[in-house]
Tab-separated table of C-alpha atoms and ligand atoms in Angstrom:
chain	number	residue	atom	x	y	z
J	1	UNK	CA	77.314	116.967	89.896
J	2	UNK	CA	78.691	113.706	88.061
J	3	UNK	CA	79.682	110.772	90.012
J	4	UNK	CA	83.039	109.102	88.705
J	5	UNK	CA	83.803	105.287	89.058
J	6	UNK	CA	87.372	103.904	88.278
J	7	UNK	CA	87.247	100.320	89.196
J	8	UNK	CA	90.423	97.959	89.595
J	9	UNK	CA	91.819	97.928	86.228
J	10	UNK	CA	91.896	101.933	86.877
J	11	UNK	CA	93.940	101.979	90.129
J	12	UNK	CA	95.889	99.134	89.342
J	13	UNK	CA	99.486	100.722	89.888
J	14	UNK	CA	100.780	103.961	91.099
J	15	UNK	CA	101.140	105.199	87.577
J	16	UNK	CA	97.097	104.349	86.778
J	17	UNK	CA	96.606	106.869	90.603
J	18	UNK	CA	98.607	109.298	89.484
J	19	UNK	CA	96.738	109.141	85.811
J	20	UNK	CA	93.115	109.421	87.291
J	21	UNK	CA	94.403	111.879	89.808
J	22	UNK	CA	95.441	114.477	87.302
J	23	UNK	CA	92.482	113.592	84.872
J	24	UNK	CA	90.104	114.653	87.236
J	25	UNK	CA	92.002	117.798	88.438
J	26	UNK	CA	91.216	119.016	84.721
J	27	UNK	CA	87.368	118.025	85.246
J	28	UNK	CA	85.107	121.077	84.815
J	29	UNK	CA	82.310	121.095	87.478
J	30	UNK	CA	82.944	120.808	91.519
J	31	UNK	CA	81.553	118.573	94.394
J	32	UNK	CA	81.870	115.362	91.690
J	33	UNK	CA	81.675	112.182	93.486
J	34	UNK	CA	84.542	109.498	93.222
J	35	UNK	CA	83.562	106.157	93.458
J	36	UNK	CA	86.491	103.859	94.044
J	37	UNK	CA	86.975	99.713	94.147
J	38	UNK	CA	90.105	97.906	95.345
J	39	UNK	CA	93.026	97.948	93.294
J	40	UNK	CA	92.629	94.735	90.735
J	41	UNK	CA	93.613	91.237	92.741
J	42	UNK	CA	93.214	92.602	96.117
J	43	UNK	CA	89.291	92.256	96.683
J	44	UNK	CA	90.251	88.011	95.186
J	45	UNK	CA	93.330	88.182	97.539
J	46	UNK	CA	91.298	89.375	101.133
J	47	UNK	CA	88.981	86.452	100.168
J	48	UNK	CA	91.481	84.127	100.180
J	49	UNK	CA	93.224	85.458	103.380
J	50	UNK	CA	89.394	84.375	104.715
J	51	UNK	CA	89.516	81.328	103.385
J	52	UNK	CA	92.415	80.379	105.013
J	53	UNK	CA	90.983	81.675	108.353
J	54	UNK	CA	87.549	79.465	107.839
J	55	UNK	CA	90.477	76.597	107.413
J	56	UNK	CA	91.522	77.518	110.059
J	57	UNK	CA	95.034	78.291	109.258
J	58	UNK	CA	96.219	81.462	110.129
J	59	UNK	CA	99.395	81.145	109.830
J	60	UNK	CA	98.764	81.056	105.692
J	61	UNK	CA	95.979	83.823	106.425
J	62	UNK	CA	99.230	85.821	108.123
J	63	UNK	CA	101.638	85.192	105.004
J	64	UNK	CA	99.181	86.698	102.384
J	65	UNK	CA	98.334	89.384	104.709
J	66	UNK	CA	101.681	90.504	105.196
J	67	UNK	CA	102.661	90.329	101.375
J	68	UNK	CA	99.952	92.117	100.635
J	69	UNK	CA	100.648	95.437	103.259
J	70	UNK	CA	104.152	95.257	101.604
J	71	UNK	CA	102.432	95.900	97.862
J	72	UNK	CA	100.869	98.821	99.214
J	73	UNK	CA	103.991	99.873	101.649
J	74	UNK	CA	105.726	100.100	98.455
J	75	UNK	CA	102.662	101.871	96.268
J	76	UNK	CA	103.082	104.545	98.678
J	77	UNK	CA	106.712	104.932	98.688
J	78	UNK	CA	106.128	105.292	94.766
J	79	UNK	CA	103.111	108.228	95.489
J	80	UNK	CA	104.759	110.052	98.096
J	81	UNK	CA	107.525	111.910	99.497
J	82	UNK	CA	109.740	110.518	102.124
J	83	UNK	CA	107.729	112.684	105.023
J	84	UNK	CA	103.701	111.282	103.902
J	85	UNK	CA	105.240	107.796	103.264
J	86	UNK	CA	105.955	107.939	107.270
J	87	UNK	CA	102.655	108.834	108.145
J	88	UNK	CA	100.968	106.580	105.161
J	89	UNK	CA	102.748	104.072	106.512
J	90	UNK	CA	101.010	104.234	110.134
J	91	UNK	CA	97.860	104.592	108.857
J	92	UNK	CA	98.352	101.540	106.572
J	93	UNK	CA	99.307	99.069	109.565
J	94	UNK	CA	96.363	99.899	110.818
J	95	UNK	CA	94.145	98.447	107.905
J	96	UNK	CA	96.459	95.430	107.952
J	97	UNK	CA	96.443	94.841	111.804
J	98	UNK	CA	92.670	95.203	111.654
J	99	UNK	CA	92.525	91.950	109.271
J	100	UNK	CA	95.133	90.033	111.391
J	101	UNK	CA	93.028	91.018	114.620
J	102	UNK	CA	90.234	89.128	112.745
J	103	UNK	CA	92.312	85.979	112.595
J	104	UNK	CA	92.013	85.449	116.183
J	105	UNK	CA	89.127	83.919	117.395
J	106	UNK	CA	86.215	82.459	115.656
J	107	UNK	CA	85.985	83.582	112.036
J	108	UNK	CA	81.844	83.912	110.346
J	109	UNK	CA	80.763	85.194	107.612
J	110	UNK	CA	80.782	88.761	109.419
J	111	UNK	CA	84.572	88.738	109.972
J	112	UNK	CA	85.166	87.931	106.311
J	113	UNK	CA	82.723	91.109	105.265
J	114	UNK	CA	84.826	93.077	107.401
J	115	UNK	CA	88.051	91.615	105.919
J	116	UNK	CA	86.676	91.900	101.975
J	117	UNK	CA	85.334	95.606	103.024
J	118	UNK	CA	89.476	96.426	103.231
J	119	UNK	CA	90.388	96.746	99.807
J	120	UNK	CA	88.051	99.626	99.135
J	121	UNK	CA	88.803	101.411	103.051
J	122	UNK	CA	92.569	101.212	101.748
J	123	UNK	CA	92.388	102.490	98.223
J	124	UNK	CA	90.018	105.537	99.333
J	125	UNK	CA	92.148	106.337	101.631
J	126	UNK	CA	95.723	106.460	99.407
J	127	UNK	CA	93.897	108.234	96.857
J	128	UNK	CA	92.457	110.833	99.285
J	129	UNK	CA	95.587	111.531	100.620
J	130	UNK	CA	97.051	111.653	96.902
J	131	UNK	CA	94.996	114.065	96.012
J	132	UNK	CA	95.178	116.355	98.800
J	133	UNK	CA	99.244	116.133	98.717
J	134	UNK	CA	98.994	117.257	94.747
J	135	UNK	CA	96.424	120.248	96.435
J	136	UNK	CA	93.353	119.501	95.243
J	137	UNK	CA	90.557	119.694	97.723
J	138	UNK	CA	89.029	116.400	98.027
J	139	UNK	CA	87.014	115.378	101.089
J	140	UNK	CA	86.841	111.542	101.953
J	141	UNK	CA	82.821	110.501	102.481
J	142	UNK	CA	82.621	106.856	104.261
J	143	UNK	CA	80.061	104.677	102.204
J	144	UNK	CA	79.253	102.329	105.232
J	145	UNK	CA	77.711	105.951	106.529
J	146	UNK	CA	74.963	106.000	103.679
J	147	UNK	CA	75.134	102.586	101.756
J	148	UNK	CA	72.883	100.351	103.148
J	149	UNK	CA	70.786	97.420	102.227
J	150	UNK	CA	67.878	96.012	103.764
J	151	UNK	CA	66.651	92.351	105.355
J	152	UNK	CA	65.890	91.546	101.673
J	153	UNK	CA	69.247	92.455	100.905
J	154	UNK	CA	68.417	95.412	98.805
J	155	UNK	CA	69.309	98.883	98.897
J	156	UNK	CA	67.831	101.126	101.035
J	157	UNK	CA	67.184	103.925	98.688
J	158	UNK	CA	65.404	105.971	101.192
J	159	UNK	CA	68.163	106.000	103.902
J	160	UNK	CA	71.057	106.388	100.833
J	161	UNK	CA	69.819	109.278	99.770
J	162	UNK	CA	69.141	111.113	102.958
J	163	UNK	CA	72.418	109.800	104.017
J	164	UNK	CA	74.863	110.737	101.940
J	165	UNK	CA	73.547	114.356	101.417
J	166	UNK	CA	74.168	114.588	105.226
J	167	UNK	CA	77.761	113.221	104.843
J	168	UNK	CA	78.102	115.698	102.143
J	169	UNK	CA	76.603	118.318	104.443
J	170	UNK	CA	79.414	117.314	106.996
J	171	UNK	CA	82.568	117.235	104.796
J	172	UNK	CA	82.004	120.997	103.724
J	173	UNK	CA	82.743	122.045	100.715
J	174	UNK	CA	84.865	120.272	98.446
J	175	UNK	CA	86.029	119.701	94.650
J	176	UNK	CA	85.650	116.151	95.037
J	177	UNK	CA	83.546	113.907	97.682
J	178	UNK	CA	85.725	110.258	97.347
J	179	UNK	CA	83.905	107.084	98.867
J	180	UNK	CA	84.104	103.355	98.507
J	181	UNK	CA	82.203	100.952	95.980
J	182	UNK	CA	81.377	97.709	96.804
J	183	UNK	CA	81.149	97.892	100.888
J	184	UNK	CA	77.230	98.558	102.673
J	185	UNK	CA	76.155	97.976	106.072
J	186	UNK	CA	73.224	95.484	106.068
J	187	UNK	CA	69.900	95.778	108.196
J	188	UNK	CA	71.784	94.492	110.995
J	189	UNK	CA	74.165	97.732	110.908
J	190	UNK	CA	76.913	94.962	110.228
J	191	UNK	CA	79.644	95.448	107.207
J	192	UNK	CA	78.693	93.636	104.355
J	193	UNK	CA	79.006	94.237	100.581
J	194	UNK	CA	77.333	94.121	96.613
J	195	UNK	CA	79.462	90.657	95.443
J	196	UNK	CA	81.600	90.635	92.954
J	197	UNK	CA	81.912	93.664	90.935
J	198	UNK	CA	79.365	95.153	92.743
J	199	UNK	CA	81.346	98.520	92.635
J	200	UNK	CA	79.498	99.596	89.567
J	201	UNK	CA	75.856	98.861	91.496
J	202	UNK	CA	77.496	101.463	93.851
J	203	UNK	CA	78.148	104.172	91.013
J	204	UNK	CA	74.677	103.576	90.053
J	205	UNK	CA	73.159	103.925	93.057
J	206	UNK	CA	74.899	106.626	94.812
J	207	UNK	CA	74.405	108.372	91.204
J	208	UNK	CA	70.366	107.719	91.500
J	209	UNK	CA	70.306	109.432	94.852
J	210	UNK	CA	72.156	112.365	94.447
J	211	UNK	CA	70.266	113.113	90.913
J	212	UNK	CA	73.905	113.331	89.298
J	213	UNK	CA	73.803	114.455	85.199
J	214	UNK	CA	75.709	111.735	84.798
J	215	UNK	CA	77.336	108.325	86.200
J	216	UNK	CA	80.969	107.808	84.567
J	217	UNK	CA	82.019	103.815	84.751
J	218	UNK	CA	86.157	103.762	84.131
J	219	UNK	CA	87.984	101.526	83.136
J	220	UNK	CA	91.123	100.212	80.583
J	221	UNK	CA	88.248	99.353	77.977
J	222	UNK	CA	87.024	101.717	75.098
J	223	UNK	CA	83.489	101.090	75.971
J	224	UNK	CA	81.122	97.673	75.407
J	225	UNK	CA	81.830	95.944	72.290
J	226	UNK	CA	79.543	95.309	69.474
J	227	UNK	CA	81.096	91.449	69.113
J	228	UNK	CA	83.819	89.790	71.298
J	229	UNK	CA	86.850	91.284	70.353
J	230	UNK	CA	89.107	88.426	71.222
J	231	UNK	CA	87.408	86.713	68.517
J	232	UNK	CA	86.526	89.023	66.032
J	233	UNK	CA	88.914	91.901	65.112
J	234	UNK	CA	86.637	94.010	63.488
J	235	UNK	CA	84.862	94.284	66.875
J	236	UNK	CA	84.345	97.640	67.745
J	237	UNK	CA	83.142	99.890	71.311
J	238	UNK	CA	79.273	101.046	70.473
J	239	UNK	CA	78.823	104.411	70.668
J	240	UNK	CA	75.613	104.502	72.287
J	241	UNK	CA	72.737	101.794	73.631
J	242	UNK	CA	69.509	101.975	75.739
J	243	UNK	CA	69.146	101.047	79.365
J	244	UNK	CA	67.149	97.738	77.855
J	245	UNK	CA	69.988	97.238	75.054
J	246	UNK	CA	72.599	97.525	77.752
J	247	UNK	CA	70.914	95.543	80.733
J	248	UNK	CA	70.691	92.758	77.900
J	249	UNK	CA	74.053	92.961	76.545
J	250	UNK	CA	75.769	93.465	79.935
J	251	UNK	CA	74.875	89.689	81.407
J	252	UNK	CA	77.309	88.542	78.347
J	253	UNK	CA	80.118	90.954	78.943
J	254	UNK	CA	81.674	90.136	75.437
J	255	UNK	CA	84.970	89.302	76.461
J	256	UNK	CA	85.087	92.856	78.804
J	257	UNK	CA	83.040	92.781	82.255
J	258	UNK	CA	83.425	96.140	82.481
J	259	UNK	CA	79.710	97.071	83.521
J	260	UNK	CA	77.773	94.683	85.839
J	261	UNK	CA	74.570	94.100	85.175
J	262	UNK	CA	72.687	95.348	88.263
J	263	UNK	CA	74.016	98.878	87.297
J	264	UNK	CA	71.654	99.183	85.012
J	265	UNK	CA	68.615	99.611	87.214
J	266	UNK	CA	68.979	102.526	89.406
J	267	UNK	CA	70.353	104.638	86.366
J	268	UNK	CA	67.553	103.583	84.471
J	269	UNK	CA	64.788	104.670	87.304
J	270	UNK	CA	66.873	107.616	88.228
J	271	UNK	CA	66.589	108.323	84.268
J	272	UNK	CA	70.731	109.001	84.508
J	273	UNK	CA	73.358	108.567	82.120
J	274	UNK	CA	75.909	106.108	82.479
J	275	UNK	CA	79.544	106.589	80.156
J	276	UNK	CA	81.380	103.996	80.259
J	277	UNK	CA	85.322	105.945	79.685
J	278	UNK	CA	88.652	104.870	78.930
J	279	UNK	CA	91.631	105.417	81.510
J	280	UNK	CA	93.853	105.120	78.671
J	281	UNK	CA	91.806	107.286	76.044
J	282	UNK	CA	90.247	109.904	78.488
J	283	UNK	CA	89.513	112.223	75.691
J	284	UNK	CA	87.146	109.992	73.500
J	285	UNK	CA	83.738	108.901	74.538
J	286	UNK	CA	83.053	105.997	75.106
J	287	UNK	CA	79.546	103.958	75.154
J	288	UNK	CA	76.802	106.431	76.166
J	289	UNK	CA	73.768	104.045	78.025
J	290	UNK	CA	70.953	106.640	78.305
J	291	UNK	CA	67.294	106.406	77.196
J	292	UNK	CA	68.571	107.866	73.705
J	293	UNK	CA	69.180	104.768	71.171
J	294	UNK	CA	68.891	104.490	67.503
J	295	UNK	CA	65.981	102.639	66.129
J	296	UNK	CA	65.838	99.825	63.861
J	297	UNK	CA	69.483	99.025	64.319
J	298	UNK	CA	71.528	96.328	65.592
J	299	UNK	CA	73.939	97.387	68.066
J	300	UNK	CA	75.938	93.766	69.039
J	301	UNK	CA	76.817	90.581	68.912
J	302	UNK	CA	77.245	88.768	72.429
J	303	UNK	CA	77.974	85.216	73.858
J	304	UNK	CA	78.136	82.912	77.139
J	305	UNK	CA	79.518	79.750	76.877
J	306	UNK	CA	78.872	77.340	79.622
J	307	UNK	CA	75.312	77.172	79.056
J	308	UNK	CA	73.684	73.532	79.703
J	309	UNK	CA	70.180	72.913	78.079
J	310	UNK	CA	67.759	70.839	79.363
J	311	UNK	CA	64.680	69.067	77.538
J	312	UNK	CA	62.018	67.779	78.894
J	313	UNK	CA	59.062	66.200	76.246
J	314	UNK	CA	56.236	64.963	77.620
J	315	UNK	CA	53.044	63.911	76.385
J	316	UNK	CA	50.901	65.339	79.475
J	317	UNK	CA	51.815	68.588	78.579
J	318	UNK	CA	49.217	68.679	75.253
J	319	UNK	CA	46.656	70.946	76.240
J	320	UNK	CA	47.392	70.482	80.211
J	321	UNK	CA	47.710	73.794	82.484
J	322	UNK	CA	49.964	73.848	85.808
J	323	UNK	CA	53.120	71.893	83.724
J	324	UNK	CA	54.793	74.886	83.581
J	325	UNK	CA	54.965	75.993	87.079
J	326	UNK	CA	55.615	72.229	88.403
J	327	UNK	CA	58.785	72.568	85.957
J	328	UNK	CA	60.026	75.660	87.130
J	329	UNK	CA	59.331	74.649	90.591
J	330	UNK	CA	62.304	72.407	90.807
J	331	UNK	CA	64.835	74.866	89.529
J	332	UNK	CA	63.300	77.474	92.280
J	333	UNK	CA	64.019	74.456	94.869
J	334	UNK	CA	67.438	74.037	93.682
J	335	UNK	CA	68.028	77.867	93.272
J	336	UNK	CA	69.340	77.442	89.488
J	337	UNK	CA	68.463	80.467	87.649
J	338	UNK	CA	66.982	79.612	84.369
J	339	UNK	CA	67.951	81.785	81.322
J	340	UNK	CA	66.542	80.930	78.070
J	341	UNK	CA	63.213	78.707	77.457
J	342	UNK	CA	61.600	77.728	74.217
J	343	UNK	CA	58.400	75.549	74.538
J	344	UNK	CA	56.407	73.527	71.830
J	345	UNK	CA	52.792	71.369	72.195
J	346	UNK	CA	54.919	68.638	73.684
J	347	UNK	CA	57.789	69.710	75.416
J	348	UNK	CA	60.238	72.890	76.594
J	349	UNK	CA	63.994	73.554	76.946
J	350	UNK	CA	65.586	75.348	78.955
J	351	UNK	CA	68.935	76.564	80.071
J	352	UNK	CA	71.235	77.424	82.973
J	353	UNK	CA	74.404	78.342	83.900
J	354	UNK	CA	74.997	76.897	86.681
J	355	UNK	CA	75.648	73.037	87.042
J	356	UNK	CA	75.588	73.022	90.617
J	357	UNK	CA	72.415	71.061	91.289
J	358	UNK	CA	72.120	69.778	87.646
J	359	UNK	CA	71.552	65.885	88.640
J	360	UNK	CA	69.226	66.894	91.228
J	361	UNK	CA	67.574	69.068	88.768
J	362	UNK	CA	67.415	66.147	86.425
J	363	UNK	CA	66.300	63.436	88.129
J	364	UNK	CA	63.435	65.456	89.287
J	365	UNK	CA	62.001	66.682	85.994
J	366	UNK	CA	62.091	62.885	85.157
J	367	UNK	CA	58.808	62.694	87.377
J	368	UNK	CA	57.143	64.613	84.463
J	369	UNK	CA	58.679	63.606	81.278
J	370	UNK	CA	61.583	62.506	79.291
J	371	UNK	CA	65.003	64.512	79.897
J	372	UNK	CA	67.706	65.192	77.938
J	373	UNK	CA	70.801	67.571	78.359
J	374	UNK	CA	73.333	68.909	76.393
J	375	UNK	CA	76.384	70.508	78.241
J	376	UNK	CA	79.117	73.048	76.693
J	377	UNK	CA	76.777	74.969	75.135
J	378	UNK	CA	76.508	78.845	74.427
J	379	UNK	CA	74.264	81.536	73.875
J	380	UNK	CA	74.389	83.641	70.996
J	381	UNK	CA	72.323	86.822	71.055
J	382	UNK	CA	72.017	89.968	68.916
J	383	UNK	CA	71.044	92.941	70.580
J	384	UNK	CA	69.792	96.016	69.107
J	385	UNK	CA	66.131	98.229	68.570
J	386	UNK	CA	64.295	95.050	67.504
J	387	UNK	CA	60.380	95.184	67.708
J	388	UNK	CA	57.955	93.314	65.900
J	389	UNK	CA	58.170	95.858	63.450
J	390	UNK	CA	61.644	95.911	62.021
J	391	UNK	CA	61.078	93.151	59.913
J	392	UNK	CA	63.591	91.528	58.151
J	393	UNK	CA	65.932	91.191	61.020
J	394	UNK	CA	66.000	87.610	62.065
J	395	UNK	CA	65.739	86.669	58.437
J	396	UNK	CA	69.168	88.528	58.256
J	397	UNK	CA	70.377	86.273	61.620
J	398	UNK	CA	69.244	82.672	60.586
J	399	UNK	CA	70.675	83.216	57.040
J	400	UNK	CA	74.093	84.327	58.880
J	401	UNK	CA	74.245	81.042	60.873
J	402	UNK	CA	72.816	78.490	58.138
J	403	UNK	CA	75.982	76.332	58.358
J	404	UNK	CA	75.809	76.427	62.536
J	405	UNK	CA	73.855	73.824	64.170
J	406	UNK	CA	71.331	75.608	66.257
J	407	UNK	CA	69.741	73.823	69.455
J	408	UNK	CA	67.042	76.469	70.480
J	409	UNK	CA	65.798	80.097	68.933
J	410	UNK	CA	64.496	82.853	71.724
J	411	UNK	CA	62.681	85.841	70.348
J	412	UNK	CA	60.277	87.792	71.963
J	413	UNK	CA	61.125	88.056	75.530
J	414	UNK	CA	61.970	91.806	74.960
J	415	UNK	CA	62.190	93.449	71.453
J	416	UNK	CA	65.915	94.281	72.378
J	417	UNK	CA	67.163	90.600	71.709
J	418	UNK	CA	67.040	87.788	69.607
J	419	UNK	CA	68.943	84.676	71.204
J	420	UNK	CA	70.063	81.264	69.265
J	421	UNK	CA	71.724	78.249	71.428
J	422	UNK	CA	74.818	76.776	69.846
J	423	UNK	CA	77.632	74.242	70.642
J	424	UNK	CA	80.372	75.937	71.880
J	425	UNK	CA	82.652	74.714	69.619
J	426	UNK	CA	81.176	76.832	66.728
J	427	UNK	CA	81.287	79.510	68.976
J	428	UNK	CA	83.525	81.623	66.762
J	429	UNK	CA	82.339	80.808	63.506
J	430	UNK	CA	78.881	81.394	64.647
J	431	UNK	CA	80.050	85.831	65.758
J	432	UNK	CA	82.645	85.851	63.129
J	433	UNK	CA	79.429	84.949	60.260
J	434	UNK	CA	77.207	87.337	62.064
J	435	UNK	CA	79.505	89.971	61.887
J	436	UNK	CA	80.026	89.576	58.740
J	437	UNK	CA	76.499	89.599	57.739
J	438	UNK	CA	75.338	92.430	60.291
J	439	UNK	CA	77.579	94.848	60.072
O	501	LIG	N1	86.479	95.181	94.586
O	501	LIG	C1	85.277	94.428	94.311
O	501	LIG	C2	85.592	93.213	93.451
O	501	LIG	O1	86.747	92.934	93.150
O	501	LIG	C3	84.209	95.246	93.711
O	501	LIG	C4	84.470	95.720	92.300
O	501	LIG	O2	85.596	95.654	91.830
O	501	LIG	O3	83.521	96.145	91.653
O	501	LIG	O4	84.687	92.523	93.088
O	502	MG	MG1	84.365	95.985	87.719
């Protein structure tokens, strides 16, 4: 049993349906899973619609909820017949008169999970009825069913697994099981969901409990890049990475967020493959993440810009114990992730990306030392099979970037990556050189 994602970019028109429809009537191999999030714009669009509502204006909550049930009146004229489009149709008000029943009375955080949780209901839903129009019998499993995650906000692994094998259980048999990414009930048995791109997490998960051979992540991309490929032409999709390369490499996205980073994890643990395909190139492979990897070699080339760095020097720290943890204390006040740290005798920098609490941040490290911060910053990082061992390899890096100004080196925290901080403005010349010089 595989379990099949195809995210937004992969259901964005009827044409991309009726694509992944008949691609996986020629799958080999029966009860697959079919993992499916919104169509792209709608999940960013039922946000919105709450927005308005926690503005309290429901009259502009109305308007975008009634353009939006026209797209998908006329995505079904364009899947089915006259007849289905009839009884589509019905069904479809009802999704849309569930959000503008929400509008009504107070709106909370719940209401706007429920309203979010739509895109996904919808989508399933069409595509169900899709495929069992074209004959192919596909049985629709409800994630809020089996997906749930605890007080602590993370999945319930226990009650997943034993969950969905009894939804399975109930559908019958079937070529195809489809369900929702995304949407979980909480502790609370309330609708809630796994953020932003959190579809993928789903794949992963539901893929960890039923002990799939494989999870497939599609999307309009070839795979993960070795470099971004908006910048550098040569760029090309990797062929294959380790969990540890690819839970590195994903946090940058190079130019293509098309696996988020907490998928990873339960493929890892589960020990599962995850293929990342192309909608537009089903028949080549793309980037295989699996515990196979090839060693010694530098896989890619990855950046994030909006990186601030923070110093703090201080003369205390020589030889002192505790300076550390008072340091990192403020950041866990302020709930500002840090990312990369370098320390000397005297002093560390650090950086984050997010500015949200920055001053705050600031003003409070002052109590132990002198600050400084640099904004519009990036992080450069190489990723690859890069232990202690394979020597030679950040000789290769620094010689690559000997014209860039560098602000901070990071080596060390895992043999996978070697990062470098960097203005952003030499952003390009800083992957285009190490492209050059790596492969
Ligand atoms: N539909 C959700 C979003 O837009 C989840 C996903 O696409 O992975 O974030
Ligand atoms: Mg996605």
């Amino acid at each position: 049993m595989k379990v099949l994602k195809f995210g937004s970019s992969a259901v964005a028109s009827a044409q991309r349906i009726k694509d992944v429809a008949s691609l996986i009537a020629n799958a080999k191999g029966k009860g697959n899973i079919i993992v499916l999030s919104a169509m792209s714009g709608t999940t960013d669009m039922l946000i919105e619609i709450a927005d308005y509502l926690y503005k309290k204006n429901p009259d502009g909550a109305k308007e975008l909820t009634n353009s939006q049930e026209r797209k998908y009146l006329n995505l079904a004229k364009e899947l089915f017949n006259e007849k289905k489009t009839e009884e589509v149709t019905v069904e479809l008000k009802n999704f849309f008169d569930e959000i503008r029943n929400l509008s009504k009375d107070i709106f909370t955080l719940f209401e706007e999970k429920k309203i979010v949780a739509q895109g996904e209901l919808i989508i399933s839903y069409l595509f169900s009825e899709y495929l069992n129009e074209k004959g192919i019998n596909a049985k629709s499993i409800s994630a809020l069913n089996f997906m749930r995650i605890d007080k602590n906000e993370e999945p319930d692994t226990k009650f997943i697994k034993e969950n969905i094998a009894k939804e399975i259980e109930a559908a019958g048999n079937a070529d195809f099981y489809i369900t929702q990414g995304f949407i979980c009930k909480n502790a609370y048995n309330e609708i809630d969901n796994f953020r932003k791109g959190g579809s993928d997490y789903s794949a992963s998960l539901i893929g960890a409990a039923v002990q799939a051979e494989e999870i497939q992540i599609w999307s309009d991309m070839a795979g993960i890049y070795n470099n971004d490929y908006k910048i550098v032409k040569e760029a090309k999709p990797i062929e294959k990475l380790s969990f540890d390369e690819a839970a590195e490499l994903s946090y940058f996205g190079n130019g293509n967020k098309i696996l988020h980073p907490t998928c990873i994890l339960p493929a890892k643990l589960a020990n599962i493959p995850v293929r990342l395909m192309n909608i537009i190139q089903p028949e080549t492979c793309g980037t295989l993440i699996s515990t196979d990897f090839t060693p010694n070699k530098i896989e890619a080339i990855a950046a994030k810009e909006g990186i601030s760095a923070i110093k703090i020097k201080s003369g205390r720290m020589l030889l002192a114990h505790g300076f550390l943890r008072r340091i990192s204390e403020i950041f866990e006040t302020y709930k500002t992730p840090i990312d990369m740290i370098t320390t000397s005798e005297v002093g560390l920098s650090v950086t984050i990306d997010d500015n949200k609490y920055l001053d705050d941040i600031v003003n409070n490290l002052k109590k132990f030392g002198t600050v400084t911060v640099h904004k519009d910053m990036t992080i450069i990082c190489v990723v690859g099979d890069l232990p202690d061992e394979n020597i030679g390899f950040q000789a290769k890096i620094v010689d690559a970037l000997k014209n860039i100004p560098v602000r901070m080196i990071s080596y060390g925290g895992s043999f996978h990556n070697i990062s470098f901080l960097i203005h952003t403005a030499d952003k390009a010349d800083a992957l285009k050189a190490l492209h050059k010089a790596l492969f």
